[in-house]
mmCIF file of C-alpha atoms in Angstrom:
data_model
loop_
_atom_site.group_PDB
_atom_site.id
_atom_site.type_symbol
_atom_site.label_atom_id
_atom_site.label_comp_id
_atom_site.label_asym_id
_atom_site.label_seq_id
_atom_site.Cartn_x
_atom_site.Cartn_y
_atom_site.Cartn_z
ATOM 1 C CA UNK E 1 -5.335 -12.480 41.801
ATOM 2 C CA UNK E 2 -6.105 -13.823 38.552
ATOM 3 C CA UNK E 3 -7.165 -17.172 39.663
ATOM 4 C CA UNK E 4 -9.419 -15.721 42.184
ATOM 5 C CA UNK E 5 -13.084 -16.152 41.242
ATOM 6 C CA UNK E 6 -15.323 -14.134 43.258
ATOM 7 C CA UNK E 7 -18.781 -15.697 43.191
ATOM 8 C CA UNK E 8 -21.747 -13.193 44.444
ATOM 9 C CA UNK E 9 -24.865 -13.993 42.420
ATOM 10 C CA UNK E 10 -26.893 -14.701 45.520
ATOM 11 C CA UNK E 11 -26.235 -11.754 47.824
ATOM 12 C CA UNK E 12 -30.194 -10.772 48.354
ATOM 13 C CA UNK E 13 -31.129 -14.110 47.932
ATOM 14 C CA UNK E 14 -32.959 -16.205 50.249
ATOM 15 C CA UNK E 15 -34.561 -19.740 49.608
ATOM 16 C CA UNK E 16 -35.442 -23.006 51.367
ATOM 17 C CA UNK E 17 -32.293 -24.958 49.180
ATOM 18 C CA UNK E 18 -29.640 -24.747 47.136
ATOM 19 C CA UNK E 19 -31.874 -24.731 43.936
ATOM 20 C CA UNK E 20 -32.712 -20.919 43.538
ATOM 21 C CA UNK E 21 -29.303 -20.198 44.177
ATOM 22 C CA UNK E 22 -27.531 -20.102 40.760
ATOM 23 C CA UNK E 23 -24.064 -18.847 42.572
ATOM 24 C CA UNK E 24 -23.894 -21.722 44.615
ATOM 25 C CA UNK E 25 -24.830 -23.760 41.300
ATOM 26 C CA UNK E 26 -22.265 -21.884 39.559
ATOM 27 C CA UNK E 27 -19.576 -23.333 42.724
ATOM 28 C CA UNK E 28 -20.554 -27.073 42.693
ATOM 29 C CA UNK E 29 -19.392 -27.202 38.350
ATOM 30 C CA UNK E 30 -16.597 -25.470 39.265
ATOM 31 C CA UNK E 31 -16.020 -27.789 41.585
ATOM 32 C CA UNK E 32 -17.191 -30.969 39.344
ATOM 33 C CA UNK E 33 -14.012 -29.663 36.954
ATOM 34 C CA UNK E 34 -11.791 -29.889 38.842
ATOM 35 C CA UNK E 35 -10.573 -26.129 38.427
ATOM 36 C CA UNK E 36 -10.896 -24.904 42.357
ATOM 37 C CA UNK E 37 -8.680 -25.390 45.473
ATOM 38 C CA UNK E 38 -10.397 -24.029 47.946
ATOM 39 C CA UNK E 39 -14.040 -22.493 48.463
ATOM 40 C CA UNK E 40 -13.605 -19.368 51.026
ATOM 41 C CA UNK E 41 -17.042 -18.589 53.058
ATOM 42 C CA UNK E 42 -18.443 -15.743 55.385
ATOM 43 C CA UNK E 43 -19.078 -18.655 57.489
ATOM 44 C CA UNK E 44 -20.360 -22.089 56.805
ATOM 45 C CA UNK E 45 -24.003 -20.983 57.727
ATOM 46 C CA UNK E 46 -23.628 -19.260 53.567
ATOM 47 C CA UNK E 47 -23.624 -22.813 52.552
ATOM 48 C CA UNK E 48 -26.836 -24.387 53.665
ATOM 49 C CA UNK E 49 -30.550 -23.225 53.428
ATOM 50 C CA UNK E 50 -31.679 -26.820 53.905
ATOM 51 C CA UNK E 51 -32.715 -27.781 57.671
ATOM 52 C CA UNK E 52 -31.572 -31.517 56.983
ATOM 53 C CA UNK E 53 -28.242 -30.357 55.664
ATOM 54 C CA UNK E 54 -28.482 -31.792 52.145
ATOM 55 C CA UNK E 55 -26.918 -28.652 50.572
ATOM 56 C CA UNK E 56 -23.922 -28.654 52.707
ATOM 57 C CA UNK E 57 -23.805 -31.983 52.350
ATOM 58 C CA UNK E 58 -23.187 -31.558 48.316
ATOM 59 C CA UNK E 59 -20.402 -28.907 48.516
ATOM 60 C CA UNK E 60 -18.815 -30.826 50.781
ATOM 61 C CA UNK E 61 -19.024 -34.264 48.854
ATOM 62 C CA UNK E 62 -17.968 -32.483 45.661
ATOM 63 C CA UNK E 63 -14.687 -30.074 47.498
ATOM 64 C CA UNK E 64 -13.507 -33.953 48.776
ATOM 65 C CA UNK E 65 -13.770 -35.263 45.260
ATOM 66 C CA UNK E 66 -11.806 -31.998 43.696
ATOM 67 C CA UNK E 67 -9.326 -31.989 46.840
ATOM 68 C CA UNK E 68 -10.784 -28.748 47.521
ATOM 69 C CA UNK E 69 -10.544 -26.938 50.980
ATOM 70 C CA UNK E 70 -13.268 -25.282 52.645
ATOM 71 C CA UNK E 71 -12.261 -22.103 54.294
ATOM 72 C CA UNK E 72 -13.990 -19.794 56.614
ATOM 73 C CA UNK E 73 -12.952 -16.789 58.680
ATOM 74 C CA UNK E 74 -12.242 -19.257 61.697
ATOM 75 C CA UNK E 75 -11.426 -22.412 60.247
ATOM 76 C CA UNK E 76 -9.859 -24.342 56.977
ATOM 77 C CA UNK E 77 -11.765 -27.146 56.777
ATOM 78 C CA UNK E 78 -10.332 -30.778 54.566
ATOM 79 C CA UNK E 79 -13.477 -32.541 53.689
ATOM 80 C CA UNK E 80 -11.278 -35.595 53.110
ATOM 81 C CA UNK E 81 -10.490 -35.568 57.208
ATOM 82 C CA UNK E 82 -13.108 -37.738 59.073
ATOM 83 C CA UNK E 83 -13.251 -34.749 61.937
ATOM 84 C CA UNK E 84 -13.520 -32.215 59.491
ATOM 85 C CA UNK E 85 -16.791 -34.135 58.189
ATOM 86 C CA UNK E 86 -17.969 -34.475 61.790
ATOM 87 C CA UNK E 87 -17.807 -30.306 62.304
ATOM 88 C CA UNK E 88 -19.179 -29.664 58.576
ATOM 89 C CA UNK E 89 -21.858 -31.751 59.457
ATOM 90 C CA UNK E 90 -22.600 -30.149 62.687
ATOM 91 C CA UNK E 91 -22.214 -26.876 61.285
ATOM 92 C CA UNK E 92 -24.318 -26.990 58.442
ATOM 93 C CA UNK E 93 -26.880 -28.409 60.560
ATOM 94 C CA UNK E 94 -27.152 -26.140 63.123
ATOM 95 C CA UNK E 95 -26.878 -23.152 60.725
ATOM 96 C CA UNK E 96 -30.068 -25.088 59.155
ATOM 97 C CA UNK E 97 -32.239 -25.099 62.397
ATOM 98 C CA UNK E 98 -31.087 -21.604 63.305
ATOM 99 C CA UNK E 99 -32.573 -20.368 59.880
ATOM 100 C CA UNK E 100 -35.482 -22.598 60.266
ATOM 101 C CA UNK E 101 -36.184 -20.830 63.673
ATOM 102 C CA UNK E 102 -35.965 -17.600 62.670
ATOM 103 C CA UNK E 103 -38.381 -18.568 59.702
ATOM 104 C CA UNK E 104 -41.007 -19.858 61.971
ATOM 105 C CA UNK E 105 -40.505 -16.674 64.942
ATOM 106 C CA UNK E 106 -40.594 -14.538 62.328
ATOM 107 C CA UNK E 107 -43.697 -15.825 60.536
ATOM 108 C CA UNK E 108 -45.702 -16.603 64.029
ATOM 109 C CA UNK E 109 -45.054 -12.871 64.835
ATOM 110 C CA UNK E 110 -46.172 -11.664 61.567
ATOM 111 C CA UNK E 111 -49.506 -13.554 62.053
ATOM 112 C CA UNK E 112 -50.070 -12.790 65.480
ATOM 113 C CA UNK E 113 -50.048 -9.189 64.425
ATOM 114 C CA UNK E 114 -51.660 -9.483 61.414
ATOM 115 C CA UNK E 115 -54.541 -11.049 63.739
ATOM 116 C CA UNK E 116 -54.530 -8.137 65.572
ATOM 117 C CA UNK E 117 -55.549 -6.124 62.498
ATOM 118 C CA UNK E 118 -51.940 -4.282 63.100
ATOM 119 C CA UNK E 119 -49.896 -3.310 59.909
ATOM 120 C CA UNK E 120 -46.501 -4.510 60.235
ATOM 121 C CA UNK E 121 -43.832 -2.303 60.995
ATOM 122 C CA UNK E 122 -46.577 0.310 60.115
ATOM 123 C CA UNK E 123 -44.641 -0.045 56.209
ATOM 124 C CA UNK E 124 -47.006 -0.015 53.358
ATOM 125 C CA UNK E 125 -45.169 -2.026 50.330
ATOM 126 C CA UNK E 126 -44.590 -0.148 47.061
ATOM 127 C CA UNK E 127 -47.468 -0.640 44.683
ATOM 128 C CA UNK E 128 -49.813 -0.778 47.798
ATOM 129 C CA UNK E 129 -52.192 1.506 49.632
ATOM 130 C CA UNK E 130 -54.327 1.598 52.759
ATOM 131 C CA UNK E 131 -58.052 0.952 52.213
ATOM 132 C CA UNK E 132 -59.423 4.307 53.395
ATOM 133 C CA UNK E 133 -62.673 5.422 54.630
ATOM 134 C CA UNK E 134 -64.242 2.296 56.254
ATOM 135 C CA UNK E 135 -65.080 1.398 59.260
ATOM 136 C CA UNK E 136 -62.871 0.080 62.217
ATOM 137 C CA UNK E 137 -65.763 -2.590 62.661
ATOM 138 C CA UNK E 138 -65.352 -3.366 58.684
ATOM 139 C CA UNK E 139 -63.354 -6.705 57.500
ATOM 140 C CA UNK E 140 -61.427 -4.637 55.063
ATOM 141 C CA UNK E 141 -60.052 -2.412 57.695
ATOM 142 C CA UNK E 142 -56.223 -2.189 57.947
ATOM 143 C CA UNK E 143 -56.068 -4.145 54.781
ATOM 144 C CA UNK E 144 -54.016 -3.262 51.274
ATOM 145 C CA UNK E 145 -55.513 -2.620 48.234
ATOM 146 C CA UNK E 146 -52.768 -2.244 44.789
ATOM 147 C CA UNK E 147 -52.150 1.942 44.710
ATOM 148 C CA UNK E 148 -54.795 3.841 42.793
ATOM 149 C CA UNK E 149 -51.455 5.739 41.189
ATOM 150 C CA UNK E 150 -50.869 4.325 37.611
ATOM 151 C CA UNK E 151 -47.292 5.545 37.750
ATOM 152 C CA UNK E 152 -46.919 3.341 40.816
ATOM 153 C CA UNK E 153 -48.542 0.411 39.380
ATOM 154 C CA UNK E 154 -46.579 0.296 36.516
ATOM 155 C CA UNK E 155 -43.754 0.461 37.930
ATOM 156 C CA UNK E 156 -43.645 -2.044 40.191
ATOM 157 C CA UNK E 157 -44.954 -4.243 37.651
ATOM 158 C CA UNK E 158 -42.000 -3.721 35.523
ATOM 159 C CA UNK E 159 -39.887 -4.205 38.713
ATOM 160 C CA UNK E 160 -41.335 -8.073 38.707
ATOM 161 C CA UNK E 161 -41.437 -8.467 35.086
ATOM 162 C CA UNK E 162 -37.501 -7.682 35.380
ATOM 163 C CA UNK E 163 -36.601 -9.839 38.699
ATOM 164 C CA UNK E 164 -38.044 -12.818 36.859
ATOM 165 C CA UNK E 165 -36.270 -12.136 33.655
ATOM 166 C CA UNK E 166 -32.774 -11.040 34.683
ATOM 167 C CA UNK E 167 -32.685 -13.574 37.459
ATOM 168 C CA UNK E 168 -32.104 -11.018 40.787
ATOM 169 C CA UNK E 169 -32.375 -8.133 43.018
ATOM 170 C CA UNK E 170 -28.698 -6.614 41.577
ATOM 171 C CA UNK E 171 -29.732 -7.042 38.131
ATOM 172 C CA UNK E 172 -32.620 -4.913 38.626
ATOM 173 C CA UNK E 173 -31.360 -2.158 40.109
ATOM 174 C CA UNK E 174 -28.634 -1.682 37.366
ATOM 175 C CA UNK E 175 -31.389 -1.949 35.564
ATOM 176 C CA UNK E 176 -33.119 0.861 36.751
ATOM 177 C CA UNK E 177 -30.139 2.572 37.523
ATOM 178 C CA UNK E 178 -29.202 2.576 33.850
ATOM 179 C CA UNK E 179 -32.771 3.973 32.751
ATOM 180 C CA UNK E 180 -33.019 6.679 35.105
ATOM 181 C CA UNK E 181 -36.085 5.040 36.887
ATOM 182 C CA UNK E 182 -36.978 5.502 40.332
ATOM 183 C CA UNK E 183 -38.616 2.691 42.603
ATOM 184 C CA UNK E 184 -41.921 4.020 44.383
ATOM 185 C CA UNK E 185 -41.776 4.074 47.978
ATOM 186 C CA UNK E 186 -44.589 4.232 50.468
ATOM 187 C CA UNK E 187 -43.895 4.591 54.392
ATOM 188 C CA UNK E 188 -46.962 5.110 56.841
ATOM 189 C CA UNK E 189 -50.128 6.936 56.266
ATOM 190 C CA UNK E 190 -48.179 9.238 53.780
ATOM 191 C CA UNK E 191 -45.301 9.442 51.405
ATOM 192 C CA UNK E 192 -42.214 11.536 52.302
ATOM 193 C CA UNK E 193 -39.353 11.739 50.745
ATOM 194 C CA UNK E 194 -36.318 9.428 51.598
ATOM 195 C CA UNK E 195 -32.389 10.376 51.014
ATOM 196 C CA UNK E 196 -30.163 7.703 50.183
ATOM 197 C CA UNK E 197 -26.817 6.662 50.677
ATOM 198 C CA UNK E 198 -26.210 7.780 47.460
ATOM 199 C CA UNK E 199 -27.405 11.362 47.923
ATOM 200 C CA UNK E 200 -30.497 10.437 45.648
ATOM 201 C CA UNK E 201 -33.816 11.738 47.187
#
């Protein structure tokens, strides 16, 4: 148990590449010293963002140079066996275009709606409010404006100020966990309270 490392900086954390993603950073100099034997996935889809498979492509290039094993719930892969290379390959690609076509569904949808003047999910993001008493016929209809509530404001700037500084979405919620502050949270035309998992309303 002692010489497992469990590596879960980027849980909550999207991005286009493997830059961003200081776990997976943290994996490849692991890798480049020669210190790990195998790298054990969710599935091989964990190890590529990149829609021309250049991430994948690194891990998988570094595990053959360390002798390292890739292993998934499904498969151990050797990246030092020509078929294995074949499948990694095809794997990480295809995870690449499926994330690259949920991207681009996701986003059409979003501005398809947003065309139609509706409000997605009809979900107002913390630190944002409905512009009120205009028109239907008025540009500024169905658009946000940052909340009139100070509280609010502030708080969700400190929220930002944090995710940039401690480097992720985890960080920040110890964060506020250990201060005793509470995130603002606005849902349709009004707030309500919301119950968590945690029994904290």
């Amino acid at each position: 148990a002692d010489r497992i490392v469990v590596v879960d900086e980027d849980l909550g954390v999207s991005g286009h590449t493997i830059a961003g993603r200081k776990g997976m950073l943290r994996v490849l100099e692991l890798l480049e010293q020669g210190t790990v034997s195998c790298v054990v996935v969710r599935d091989i889809g964990r190890l590529t963002r990149d829609e021309f498979n250049v991430d994948i492509g690194l891990i998988a290039r570094q595990c053959y140079q360390s002798e390292a094993l890739i292993v998934t719930p499904d498969k151990v892969y050797d990246p030092a066996d020509p078929s294995d290379q074949l499948m990694l390959g095809l794997q990480g690609l295809l995870a690449g275009w499926d994330r690259g076509q949920i991207v681009r569904r996701l986003a059409h949808h979003r501005r398809a709606k947003q065309a139609r003047g509706v409000n997605i999910n009809g979900a107002v993001p913390p630190g944002y409010e409905k512009i009120t008493n205009v028109p239907r016929s008025s540009s500024d209809h169905g658009k946000l404006q940052i909340t009139s509530d100070a509280e609010g404001r502030d708080r969700i700037r400190l929220i930002l100020r944090k995710g940039l500084e401690l480097g992720g979405v985890l960080a920040v919620v110890r964060f506020l966990r250990e201060h005793g502050l509470r995130v603002p949270i606005h849902r349709g035309e009004e707030m309500r309270s919301v119950t968590g998992a945690d029994g904290v309303t």
